[in-house]
Each structure stands twice: as structure tokens, then as C-alpha cells.
GROMACS .gro file of N, CA and C in nm:
model
  456
    1MET      N    1   0.884  -1.257  -0.763
    1MET     CA    2   0.755  -1.275  -0.701
    1MET      C    3   0.669  -1.152  -0.727
    2LYS      N    4   0.543  -1.173  -0.753
    2LYS     CA    5   0.448  -1.064  -0.771
    2LYS      C    6   0.376  -1.043  -0.639
    3THR      N    7   0.349  -0.917  -0.609
    3THR     CA    8   0.281  -0.881  -0.486
    3THR      C    9   0.154  -0.805  -0.517
    4ILE      N   10   0.046  -0.845  -0.452
    4ILE     CA   11  -0.082  -0.776  -0.463
    4ILE      C   12  -0.114  -0.721  -0.326
    5THR      N   13  -0.143  -0.591  -0.319
    5THR     CA   14  -0.174  -0.526  -0.192
    5THR      C   15  -0.312  -0.461  -0.203
    6VAL      N   16  -0.396  -0.490  -0.106
    6VAL     CA   17  -0.532  -0.435  -0.105
    6VAL      C   18  -0.545  -0.336   0.010
    7GLY      N   19  -0.595  -0.216  -0.021
    7GLY     CA   20  -0.620  -0.116   0.083
    7GLY      C   21  -0.740  -0.158   0.167
    8MET      N   22  -0.713  -0.180   0.297
    8MET     CA   23  -0.818  -0.230   0.386
    8MET      C   24  -0.848  -0.133   0.500
    9GLY      N   25  -0.816  -0.004   0.480
    9GLY     CA   26  -0.851   0.095   0.581
    9GLY      C   27  -1.002   0.110   0.587
   10THR      N   28  -1.051   0.197   0.674
   10THR     CA   29  -1.195   0.212   0.687
   10THR      C   30  -1.260   0.259   0.557
   11CYS      N   31  -1.188   0.342   0.482
   11CYS     CA   32  -1.243   0.388   0.355
   11CYS      C   33  -1.256   0.271   0.256
   12GLY      N   34  -1.154   0.187   0.251
   12GLY     CA   35  -1.159   0.070   0.165
   12GLY      C   36  -1.264  -0.030   0.211
   13ALA      N   37  -1.270  -0.051   0.342
   13ALA     CA   38  -1.367  -0.145   0.397
   13ALA      C   39  -1.510  -0.102   0.363
   14SER      N   40  -1.536   0.028   0.376
   14SER     CA   41  -1.672   0.076   0.348
   14SER      C   42  -1.705   0.067   0.199
   15ALA      N   43  -1.604   0.062   0.115
   15ALA     CA   44  -1.625   0.053  -0.029
   15ALA      C   45  -1.624  -0.091  -0.080
   16GLY      N   46  -1.597  -0.189   0.008
   16GLY     CA   47  -1.603  -0.329  -0.033
   16GLY      C   48  -1.471  -0.401  -0.047
   17SER      N   49  -1.365  -0.350   0.014
   17SER     CA   50  -1.233  -0.412  -0.002
   17SER      C   51  -1.225  -0.554   0.056
   18ALA      N   52  -1.307  -0.586   0.155
   18ALA     CA   53  -1.303  -0.722   0.212
   18ALA      C   54  -1.343  -0.825   0.106
   19LYS      N   55  -1.442  -0.794   0.026
   19LYS     CA   56  -1.485  -0.885  -0.081
   19LYS      C   57  -1.377  -0.896  -0.188
   20VAL      N   58  -1.315  -0.782  -0.220
   20VAL     CA   59  -1.207  -0.783  -0.319
   20VAL      C   60  -1.090  -0.867  -0.268
   21PHE      N   61  -1.053  -0.849  -0.140
   21PHE     CA   62  -0.945  -0.926  -0.080
   21PHE      C   63  -0.978  -1.075  -0.083
   22ALA      N   64  -1.101  -1.111  -0.047
   22ALA     CA   65  -1.142  -1.252  -0.046
   22ALA      C   66  -1.133  -1.313  -0.187
   23THR      N   67  -1.174  -1.236  -0.286
   23THR     CA   68  -1.165  -1.283  -0.425
   23THR      C   69  -1.020  -1.308  -0.464
   24LEU      N   70  -0.933  -1.213  -0.433
   24LEU     CA   71  -0.791  -1.229  -0.466
   24LEU      C   72  -0.726  -1.341  -0.386
   25LYS      N   73  -0.768  -1.359  -0.263
   25LYS     CA   74  -0.713  -1.468  -0.181
   25LYS      C   75  -0.745  -1.603  -0.244
   26ALA      N   76  -0.869  -1.620  -0.287
   26ALA     CA   77  -0.908  -1.746  -0.351
   26ALA      C   78  -0.830  -1.770  -0.480
   27LEU      N   79  -0.801  -1.662  -0.554
   27LEU     CA   80  -0.727  -1.675  -0.679
   27LEU      C   81  -0.578  -1.700  -0.657
   28THR      N   82  -0.520  -1.642  -0.552
   28THR     CA   83  -0.375  -1.655  -0.531
   28THR      C   84  -0.336  -1.783  -0.459
   29GLU      N   85  -0.422  -1.836  -0.375
   29GLU     CA   86  -0.385  -1.954  -0.295
   29GLU      C   87  -0.328  -2.070  -0.376
   30PRO      N   88  -0.384  -2.105  -0.491
   30PRO     CA   89  -0.327  -2.216  -0.567
   30PRO      C   90  -0.185  -2.191  -0.620
   31HIS      N   91  -0.142  -2.065  -0.617
   31HIS     CA   92  -0.010  -2.030  -0.672
   31HIS      C   93   0.100  -2.029  -0.568
   32GLY      N   94   0.066  -2.053  -0.444
   32GLY     CA   95   0.166  -2.062  -0.338
   32GLY      C   96   0.251  -1.937  -0.324
   33ALA      N   97   0.381  -1.959  -0.308
   33ALA     CA   98   0.475  -1.850  -0.276
   33ALA      C   99   0.508  -1.760  -0.394
   34GLU      N  100   0.468  -1.793  -0.514
   34GLU     CA  101   0.504  -1.708  -0.629
   34GLU      C  102   0.422  -1.580  -0.636
   35ILE      N  103   0.310  -1.574  -0.563
   35ILE     CA  104   0.228  -1.453  -0.558
   35ILE      C  105   0.197  -1.424  -0.412
   36LYS      N  106   0.234  -1.304  -0.368
   36LYS     CA  107   0.207  -1.265  -0.229
   36LYS      C  108   0.089  -1.170  -0.226
   37LEU      N  109  -0.007  -1.201  -0.142
   37LEU     CA  110  -0.123  -1.114  -0.121
   37LEU      C  111  -0.112  -1.054   0.017
   38SER      N  112  -0.124  -0.922   0.026
   38SER     CA  113  -0.118  -0.856   0.156
   38SER      C  114  -0.221  -0.745   0.162
   39SER      N  115  -0.239  -0.694   0.282
   39SER     CA  116  -0.331  -0.582   0.300
   39SER      C  117  -0.253  -0.465   0.358
   40THR      N  118  -0.311  -0.349   0.346
   40THR     CA  119  -0.253  -0.230   0.404
   40THR      C  120  -0.366  -0.140   0.450
   41GLY      N  121  -0.331  -0.038   0.523
   41GLY     CA  122  -0.432   0.058   0.567
   41GLY      C  123  -0.467   0.151   0.452
   42CYS      N  124  -0.514   0.267   0.487
   42CYS     CA  125  -0.552   0.366   0.388
   42CYS      C  126  -0.435   0.393   0.293
   43MET      N  127  -0.466   0.401   0.165
   43MET     CA  128  -0.362   0.426   0.065
   43MET      C  129  -0.364   0.572   0.019
   44GLY      N  130  -0.451   0.652   0.078
   44GLY     CA  131  -0.449   0.795   0.052
   44GLY      C  132  -0.542   0.844  -0.057
   45MET      N  133  -0.616   0.756  -0.120
   45MET     CA  134  -0.711   0.797  -0.223
   45MET      C  135  -0.848   0.738  -0.192
   46CYS      N  136  -0.905   0.781  -0.082
   46CYS     CA  137  -1.033   0.726  -0.037
   46CYS      C  138  -1.141   0.732  -0.145
   47TYR      N  139  -1.136   0.832  -0.228
   47TYR     CA  140  -1.236   0.852  -0.333
   47TYR      C  141  -1.224   0.751  -0.447
   48ARG      N  142  -1.116   0.669  -0.449
   48ARG     CA  143  -1.099   0.566  -0.553
   48ARG      C  144  -1.103   0.424  -0.497
   49GLU      N  145  -1.141   0.410  -0.371
   49GLU     CA  146  -1.147   0.278  -0.308
   49GLU      C  147  -1.256   0.192  -0.369
   50PRO      N  148  -1.239   0.062  -0.361
   50PRO     CA  149  -1.124  -0.014  -0.317
   50PRO      C  150  -1.005   0.000  -0.413
   51LEU      N  151  -0.887   0.010  -0.352
   51LEU     CA  152  -0.762   0.021  -0.428
   51LEU      C  153  -0.684  -0.108  -0.418
   52VAL      N  154  -0.626  -0.148  -0.529
   52VAL     CA  155  -0.542  -0.268  -0.534
   52VAL      C  156  -0.415  -0.232  -0.608
   53GLU      N  157  -0.301  -0.260  -0.545
   53GLU     CA  158  -0.172  -0.235  -0.610
   53GLU      C  159  -0.109  -0.369  -0.648
   54VAL      N  160  -0.057  -0.374  -0.769
   54VAL     CA  161   0.016  -0.492  -0.816
   54VAL      C  162   0.160  -0.450  -0.843
   55ASP      N  163   0.252  -0.515  -0.774
   55ASP     CA  164   0.395  -0.496  -0.798
   55ASP      C  165   0.441  -0.621  -0.871
   56ASP      N  166   0.468  -0.606  -1.000
   56ASP     CA  167   0.504  -0.722  -1.081
   56ASP      C  168   0.655  -0.739  -1.098
   57GLY      N  169   0.732  -0.662  -1.022
   57GLY     CA  170   0.878  -0.670  -1.032
   57GLY      C  171   0.936  -0.563  -1.122
   58GLU      N  172   0.859  -0.515  -1.216
   58GLU     CA  173   0.902  -0.407  -1.304
   58GLU      C  174   0.829  -0.278  -1.272
   59ASN      N  175   0.702  -0.288  -1.245
   59ASN     CA  176   0.618  -0.171  -1.219
   59ASN      C  177   0.527  -0.195  -1.100
   60ARG      N  178   0.486  -0.083  -1.038
   60ARG     CA  179   0.383  -0.086  -0.935
   60ARG      C  180   0.261  -0.017  -0.995
   61VAL      N  181   0.156  -0.093  -1.015
   61VAL     CA  182   0.035  -0.041  -1.078
   61VAL      C  183  -0.075  -0.036  -0.973
   62LEU      N  184  -0.134   0.082  -0.956
   62LEU     CA  185  -0.243   0.099  -0.861
   62LEU      C  186  -0.373   0.108  -0.939
   63TYR      N  187  -0.464   0.018  -0.904
   63TYR     CA  188  -0.596   0.015  -0.966
   63TYR      C  189  -0.698   0.071  -0.869
   64GLY      N  190  -0.794   0.147  -0.922
   64GLY     CA  191  -0.897   0.206  -0.838
   64GLY      C  192  -1.035   0.157  -0.871
   65ASP      N  193  -1.126   0.177  -0.776
   65ASP     CA  194  -1.266   0.138  -0.792
   65ASP      C  195  -1.277  -0.011  -0.826
   66VAL      N  196  -1.201  -0.093  -0.756
   66VAL     CA  197  -1.192  -0.236  -0.786
   66VAL      C  198  -1.311  -0.310  -0.727
   67THR      N  199  -1.378  -0.384  -0.812
   67THR     CA  200  -1.488  -0.471  -0.772
   67THR      C  201  -1.435  -0.614  -0.769
   68GLU      N  202  -1.518  -0.707  -0.726
   68GLU     CA  203  -1.478  -0.847  -0.729
   68GLU      C  204  -1.449  -0.891  -0.872
   69LYS      N  205  -1.533  -0.847  -0.965
   69LYS     CA  206  -1.515  -0.883  -1.106
   69LYS      C  207  -1.385  -0.824  -1.159
   70LEU      N  208  -1.359  -0.698  -1.129
   70LEU     CA  209  -1.236  -0.635  -1.175
   70LEU      C  210  -1.114  -0.699  -1.110
   71ALA      N  211  -1.125  -0.739  -0.985
   71ALA     CA  212  -1.014  -0.809  -0.918
   71ALA      C  213  -0.978  -0.935  -0.995
   72GLN      N  214  -1.078  -1.007  -1.041
   72GLN     CA  215  -1.052  -1.128  -1.119
   72GLN      C  216  -0.987  -1.093  -1.253
   73GLU      N  217  -1.032  -0.986  -1.316
   73GLU     CA  218  -0.971  -0.942  -1.443
   73GLU      C  219  -0.826  -0.901  -1.422
   74ILE      N  220  -0.799  -0.827  -1.314
   74ILE     CA  221  -0.662  -0.786  -1.283
   74ILE      C  222  -0.575  -0.910  -1.263
   75PHE      N  223  -0.626  -1.006  -1.191
   75PHE     CA  224  -0.549  -1.128  -1.165
   75PHE      C  225  -0.517  -1.201  -1.296
   76GLU      N  226  -0.619  -1.221  -1.377
   76GLU     CA  227  -0.600  -1.296  -1.502
   76GLU      C  228  -0.510  -1.222  -1.600
   77SER      N  229  -0.529  -1.091  -1.614
   77SER     CA  230  -0.454  -1.015  -1.712
   77SER      C  231  -0.316  -0.974  -1.661
   78HIS      N  232  -0.311  -0.909  -1.546
   78HIS     CA  233  -0.184  -0.855  -1.497
   78HIS      C  234  -0.097  -0.962  -1.431
   79ILE      N  235  -0.155  -1.039  -1.343
   79ILE     CA  236  -0.076  -1.139  -1.270
   79ILE      C  237  -0.039  -1.258  -1.358
   80LEU      N  238  -0.137  -1.317  -1.423
   80LEU     CA  239  -0.110  -1.438  -1.501
   80LEU      C  240  -0.054  -1.411  -1.640
   81ALA      N  241  -0.103  -1.307  -1.708
   81ALA     CA  242  -0.061  -1.281  -1.846
   81ALA      C  243   0.037  -1.164  -1.859
   82ASN      N  244   0.077  -1.104  -1.746
   82ASN     CA  245   0.173  -0.992  -1.746
   82ASN      C  246   0.127  -0.874  -1.832
   83THR      N  247  -0.003  -0.850  -1.836
   83THR     CA  248  -0.058  -0.740  -1.914
   83THR      C  249  -0.142  -0.652  -1.822
   84PRO      N  250  -0.084  -0.539  -1.774
   84PRO     CA  251  -0.161  -0.450  -1.688
   84PRO      C  252  -0.286  -0.397  -1.760
   85LEU      N  253  -0.387  -0.369  -1.683
   85LEU     CA  254  -0.511  -0.313  -1.736
   85LEU      C  255  -0.502  -0.161  -1.731
   86LYS      N  256  -0.454  -0.100  -1.838
   86LYS     CA  257  -0.432   0.044  -1.842
   86LYS      C  258  -0.560   0.123  -1.817
   87LYS      N  259  -0.670   0.073  -1.864
   87LYS     CA  260  -0.798   0.143  -1.850
   87LYS      C  261  -0.837   0.165  -1.703
   88HIS      N  262  -0.791   0.078  -1.615
   88HIS     CA  263  -0.828   0.086  -1.473
   88HIS      C  264  -0.714   0.135  -1.384
   89THR      N  265  -0.600   0.171  -1.445
   89THR     CA  266  -0.485   0.218  -1.369
   89THR      C  267  -0.508   0.362  -1.323
   90VAL      N  268  -0.486   0.386  -1.193
   90VAL     CA  269  -0.497   0.523  -1.142
   90VAL      C  270  -0.359   0.583  -1.117
   91LEU      N  271  -0.259   0.498  -1.088
   91LEU     CA  272  -0.121   0.543  -1.072
   91LEU      C  273  -0.026   0.434  -1.119
   92LEU      N  274   0.081   0.477  -1.183
   92LEU     CA  275   0.186   0.385  -1.225
   92LEU      C  276   0.315   0.429  -1.158
   93ASN      N  277   0.375   0.340  -1.082
   93ASN     CA  278   0.501   0.367  -1.011
   93ASN      C  279   0.494   0.494  -0.925
   94SER      N  280   0.379   0.518  -0.868
   94SER     CA  281   0.355   0.630  -0.776
   94SER      C  282   0.378   0.768  -0.835
   95LYS      N  283   0.392   0.779  -0.968
   95LYS     CA  284   0.421   0.911  -1.025
   95LYS      C  285   0.367   0.935  -1.165
   96GLU      N  286   0.287   0.846  -1.214
   96GLU     CA  287   0.226   0.866  -1.346
   96GLU      C  288   0.082   0.818  -1.340
   97GLY      N  289   0.000   0.862  -1.432
   97GLY     CA  290  -0.137   0.816  -1.439
   97GLY      C  291  -0.235   0.928  -1.416
   98PRO      N  292  -0.364   0.899  -1.430
   98PRO     CA  293  -0.466   1.003  -1.423
   98PRO      C  294  -0.475   1.074  -1.288
   99GLU      N  295  -0.435   1.010  -1.180
   99GLU     CA  296  -0.441   1.074  -1.049
   99GLU      C  297  -0.316   1.154  -1.015
  100TRP      N  298  -0.210   1.140  -1.094
  100TRP     CA  299  -0.083   1.205  -1.063
  100TRP      C  300  -0.093   1.358  -1.055
  101PRO      N  301  -0.162   1.426  -1.148
  101PRO     CA  302  -0.168   1.572  -1.137
  101PRO      C  303  -0.227   1.619  -1.002
  102PHE      N  304  -0.321   1.545  -0.948
  102PHE     CA  305  -0.379   1.581  -0.819
  102PHE      C  306  -0.283   1.552  -0.704
  103LEU      N  307  -0.205   1.446  -0.715
  103LEU     CA  308  -0.120   1.401  -0.605
  103LEU      C  309   0.021   1.460  -0.606
  104GLU      N  310   0.070   1.505  -0.720
  104GLU     CA  311   0.212   1.537  -0.733
  104GLU      C  312   0.261   1.648  -0.641
  105ARG      N  313   0.176   1.740  -0.602
  105ARG     CA  314   0.221   1.850  -0.515
  105ARG      C  315   0.201   1.819  -0.367
  106GLN      N  316   0.145   1.703  -0.339
  106GLN     CA  317   0.121   1.666  -0.199
  106GLN      C  318   0.246   1.605  -0.139
  107VAL      N  319   0.271   1.637  -0.013
  107VAL     CA  320   0.382   1.578   0.060
  107VAL      C  321   0.323   1.511   0.184
  108LYS      N  322   0.327   1.380   0.184
  108LYS     CA  323   0.272   1.308   0.299
  108LYS      C  324   0.372   1.311   0.414
  109ILE      N  325   0.325   1.352   0.528
  109ILE     CA  326   0.409   1.353   0.647
  109ILE      C  327   0.354   1.251   0.745
  110VAL      N  328   0.240   1.279   0.803
  110VAL     CA  329   0.180   1.186   0.898
  110VAL      C  330   0.141   1.056   0.829
  111LEU      N  331   0.094   1.064   0.706
  111LEU     CA  332   0.047   0.946   0.635
  111LEU      C  333   0.151   0.888   0.539
  112ARG      N  334   0.278   0.914   0.562
  112ARG     CA  335   0.382   0.871   0.469
  112ARG      C  336   0.391   0.720   0.452
  113ASN      N  337   0.340   0.644   0.549
  113ASN     CA  338   0.345   0.498   0.540
  113ASN      C  339   0.221   0.437   0.476
  114CYS      N  340   0.126   0.521   0.436
  114CYS     CA  341   0.004   0.471   0.374
  114CYS      C  342   0.038   0.384   0.253
  115GLY      N  343  -0.017   0.267   0.254
  115GLY     CA  344   0.004   0.178   0.142
  115GLY      C  345   0.133   0.099   0.145
  116PHE      N  346   0.217   0.122   0.246
  116PHE     CA  347   0.345   0.054   0.253
  116PHE      C  348   0.355  -0.048   0.365
  117ILE      N  349   0.268  -0.036   0.465
  117ILE     CA  350   0.276  -0.131   0.575
  117ILE      C  351   0.141  -0.198   0.598
  118ASP      N  352   0.148  -0.319   0.645
  118ASP     CA  353   0.030  -0.391   0.689
  118ASP      C  354   0.004  -0.344   0.832
  119PRO      N  355  -0.109  -0.282   0.858
  119PRO     CA  356  -0.132  -0.228   0.992
  119PRO      C  357  -0.137  -0.334   1.101
  120ASP      N  358  -0.147  -0.458   1.064
  120ASP     CA  359  -0.146  -0.567   1.162
  120ASP      C  360  -0.006  -0.623   1.185
  121SER      N  361   0.095  -0.565   1.122
  121SER     CA  362   0.232  -0.618   1.131
  121SER      C  363   0.326  -0.520   1.200
  122ILE      N  364   0.369  -0.555   1.318
  122ILE     CA  365   0.467  -0.472   1.389
  122ILE      C  366   0.598  -0.471   1.311
  123GLY      N  367   0.633  -0.583   1.250
  123GLY     CA  368   0.755  -0.590   1.169
  123GLY      C  369   0.755  -0.489   1.055
  124ASP      N  370   0.642  -0.478   0.986
  124ASP     CA  371   0.630  -0.378   0.879
  124ASP      C  372   0.652  -0.238   0.934
  125TYR      N  373   0.592  -0.211   1.048
  125TYR     CA  374   0.604  -0.079   1.111
  125TYR      C  375   0.749  -0.051   1.148
  126GLU      N  376   0.816  -0.148   1.206
  126GLU     CA  377   0.956  -0.130   1.246
  126GLU      C  378   1.047  -0.112   1.125
  127THR      N  379   1.016  -0.179   1.016
  127THR     CA  380   1.095  -0.165   0.893
  127THR      C  381   1.091  -0.021   0.842
  128ARG      N  382   0.983   0.050   0.869
  128ARG     CA  383   0.969   0.190   0.825
  128ARG      C  384   1.000   0.286   0.940
  129ASP      N  385   1.090   0.246   1.030
  129ASP     CA  386   1.139   0.327   1.143
  129ASP      C  387   1.037   0.344   1.256
  130GLY      N  388   0.938   0.258   1.262
  130GLY     CA  389   0.845   0.263   1.374
  130GLY      C  390   0.917   0.232   1.503
  131TYR      N  391   0.881   0.297   1.608
  131TYR     CA  392   0.940   0.282   1.742
  131TYR      C  393   1.082   0.335   1.751
  132ARG      N  394   1.131   0.403   1.650
  132ARG     CA  395   1.268   0.454   1.652
  132ARG      C  396   1.290   0.550   1.769
  133ALA      N  397   1.195   0.640   1.791
  133ALA     CA  398   1.211   0.739   1.898
  133ALA      C  399   1.215   0.672   2.035
  134ILE      N  400   1.125   0.579   2.061
  134ILE     CA  401   1.124   0.514   2.192
  134ILE      C  402   1.248   0.427   2.212
  135LYS      N  403   1.298   0.366   2.105
  135LYS     CA  404   1.422   0.289   2.117
  135LYS      C  405   1.538   0.381   2.153
  136THR      N  406   1.544   0.498   2.091
  136THR     CA  407   1.649   0.594   2.122
  136THR      C  408   1.640   0.639   2.268
  137VAL      N  409   1.519   0.671   2.312
  137VAL     CA  410   1.499   0.716   2.449
  137VAL      C  411   1.542   0.608   2.549
  138LEU      N  412   1.500   0.486   2.525
  138LEU     CA  413   1.528   0.379   2.620
  138LEU      C  414   1.673   0.331   2.618
  139ARG      N  415   1.738   0.339   2.503
  139ARG     CA  416   1.872   0.282   2.490
  139ARG      C  417   1.985   0.385   2.499
  140GLU      N  418   1.956   0.509   2.463
  140GLU     CA  419   2.064   0.605   2.446
  140GLU      C  420   2.055   0.731   2.531
  141MET      N  421   1.942   0.755   2.595
  141MET     CA  422   1.924   0.882   2.665
  141MET      C  423   1.899   0.860   2.815
  142SER      N  424   1.948   0.954   2.891
  142SER     CA  425   1.921   0.954   3.035
  142SER      C  426   1.786   1.022   3.058
  143PRO      N  427   1.725   1.003   3.174
  143PRO     CA  428   1.599   1.074   3.202
  143PRO      C  429   1.614   1.225   3.189
  144ALA      N  430   1.725   1.280   3.233
  144ALA     CA  431   1.747   1.424   3.222
  144ALA      C  432   1.753   1.469   3.076
  145GLU      N  433   1.815   1.387   2.989
  145GLU     CA  434   1.822   1.421   2.847
  145GLU      C  435   1.683   1.416   2.782
  146VAL      N  436   1.601   1.322   2.826
  146VAL     CA  437   1.465   1.314   2.773
  146VAL      C  438   1.387   1.439   2.812
  147VAL      N  439   1.397   1.478   2.937
  147VAL     CA  440   1.329   1.599   2.985
  147VAL      C  441   1.377   1.721   2.906
  148GLN      N  442   1.507   1.732   2.888
  148GLN     CA  443   1.563   1.847   2.814
  148GLN      C  444   1.514   1.847   2.668
  149GLN      N  445   1.507   1.729   2.609
  149GLN     CA  446   1.459   1.719   2.471
  149GLN      C  447   1.314   1.769   2.462
  150MET      N  448   1.234   1.733   2.560
  150MET     CA  449   1.095   1.778   2.562
  150MET      C  450   1.087   1.930   2.580
  151ILE      N  451   1.171   1.983   2.665
  151ILE     CA  452   1.173   2.129   2.687
  151ILE      C  453   1.216   2.200   2.559
  152ASP      N  454   1.320   2.146   2.494
  152ASP     CA  455   1.371   2.207   2.371
  152ASP      C  456   1.266   2.203   2.262
   0.00000   0.00000   0.00000
């Protein structure tokens, strides 16, 4: 299955990601379960929004500055014809491409889930260890242990 993910954070929204998402939704619907379209929050490159990532099973290709027209080109070339659009690729497999030199020394801590979860999905959040701390507190620790942990 191929997956298309559109960055829909405020940076993406202000750059037009809703129109890009709508275009891709109209294109993917006739294909049913063989193509999954999802959204995510900020993907960490606000200056290249709207961002669209295509995971074709072999590679994850991130496209930047995506317009409705480019979304259609990505769909026709990358999704249907298995030919990524190299000219519009900003990252390949999260570690190659024109944006890599700028990103390679960065270590995401607070934003480590950017681009990996749908902000409207609690399941996505839990899959990436969301709520782990509160589950530990509620299931494994006494009130005194919680207080001591906070003091420590």
C-alpha cells in the first residue's frame, strides 16, 4: 500500500495545505484501500510548506512547496507510475536531498513526532509512546513515589 501524508499544521494550513489535501483526496478515493491518505501536524520545515510525503513501500519522498497542480503531478507520476518527481523532492528517506545539509545536525526532542502522527488520532499518539508517563503513574506508582519522583 502507498501512503500519502499531508502536513496540516498551522504553517501548512496558512500555505494552502487544505486545498492540496482536498485535491489528493479526490484523486485517491477511486483507488480505495490501495492508497492511504492521511494528515499530520507540522513536519518541521515550515519554510517549504505545503509538504507532502509519499511512502511507496521502498522510499519515503518528501515534496515541498506543493500546489494543487503539483499534487496532481505527484499523484500521476509517483503514485500511479511509480516515478518520483526528483525535481520537487526536498528529502528522500529522511536523510538525503537538498534540505538534508540543513537538517542533519538537528536533533528533534519536543517535535520528534512531527510528521509521524495524525494530531487528530489518539491511537497514533499512543503508538509513539503518548500517555506512557501517566500510565506508569496510574498503574505502577504509589502517591508517595510520584511525589518523590517530582522532588528528584
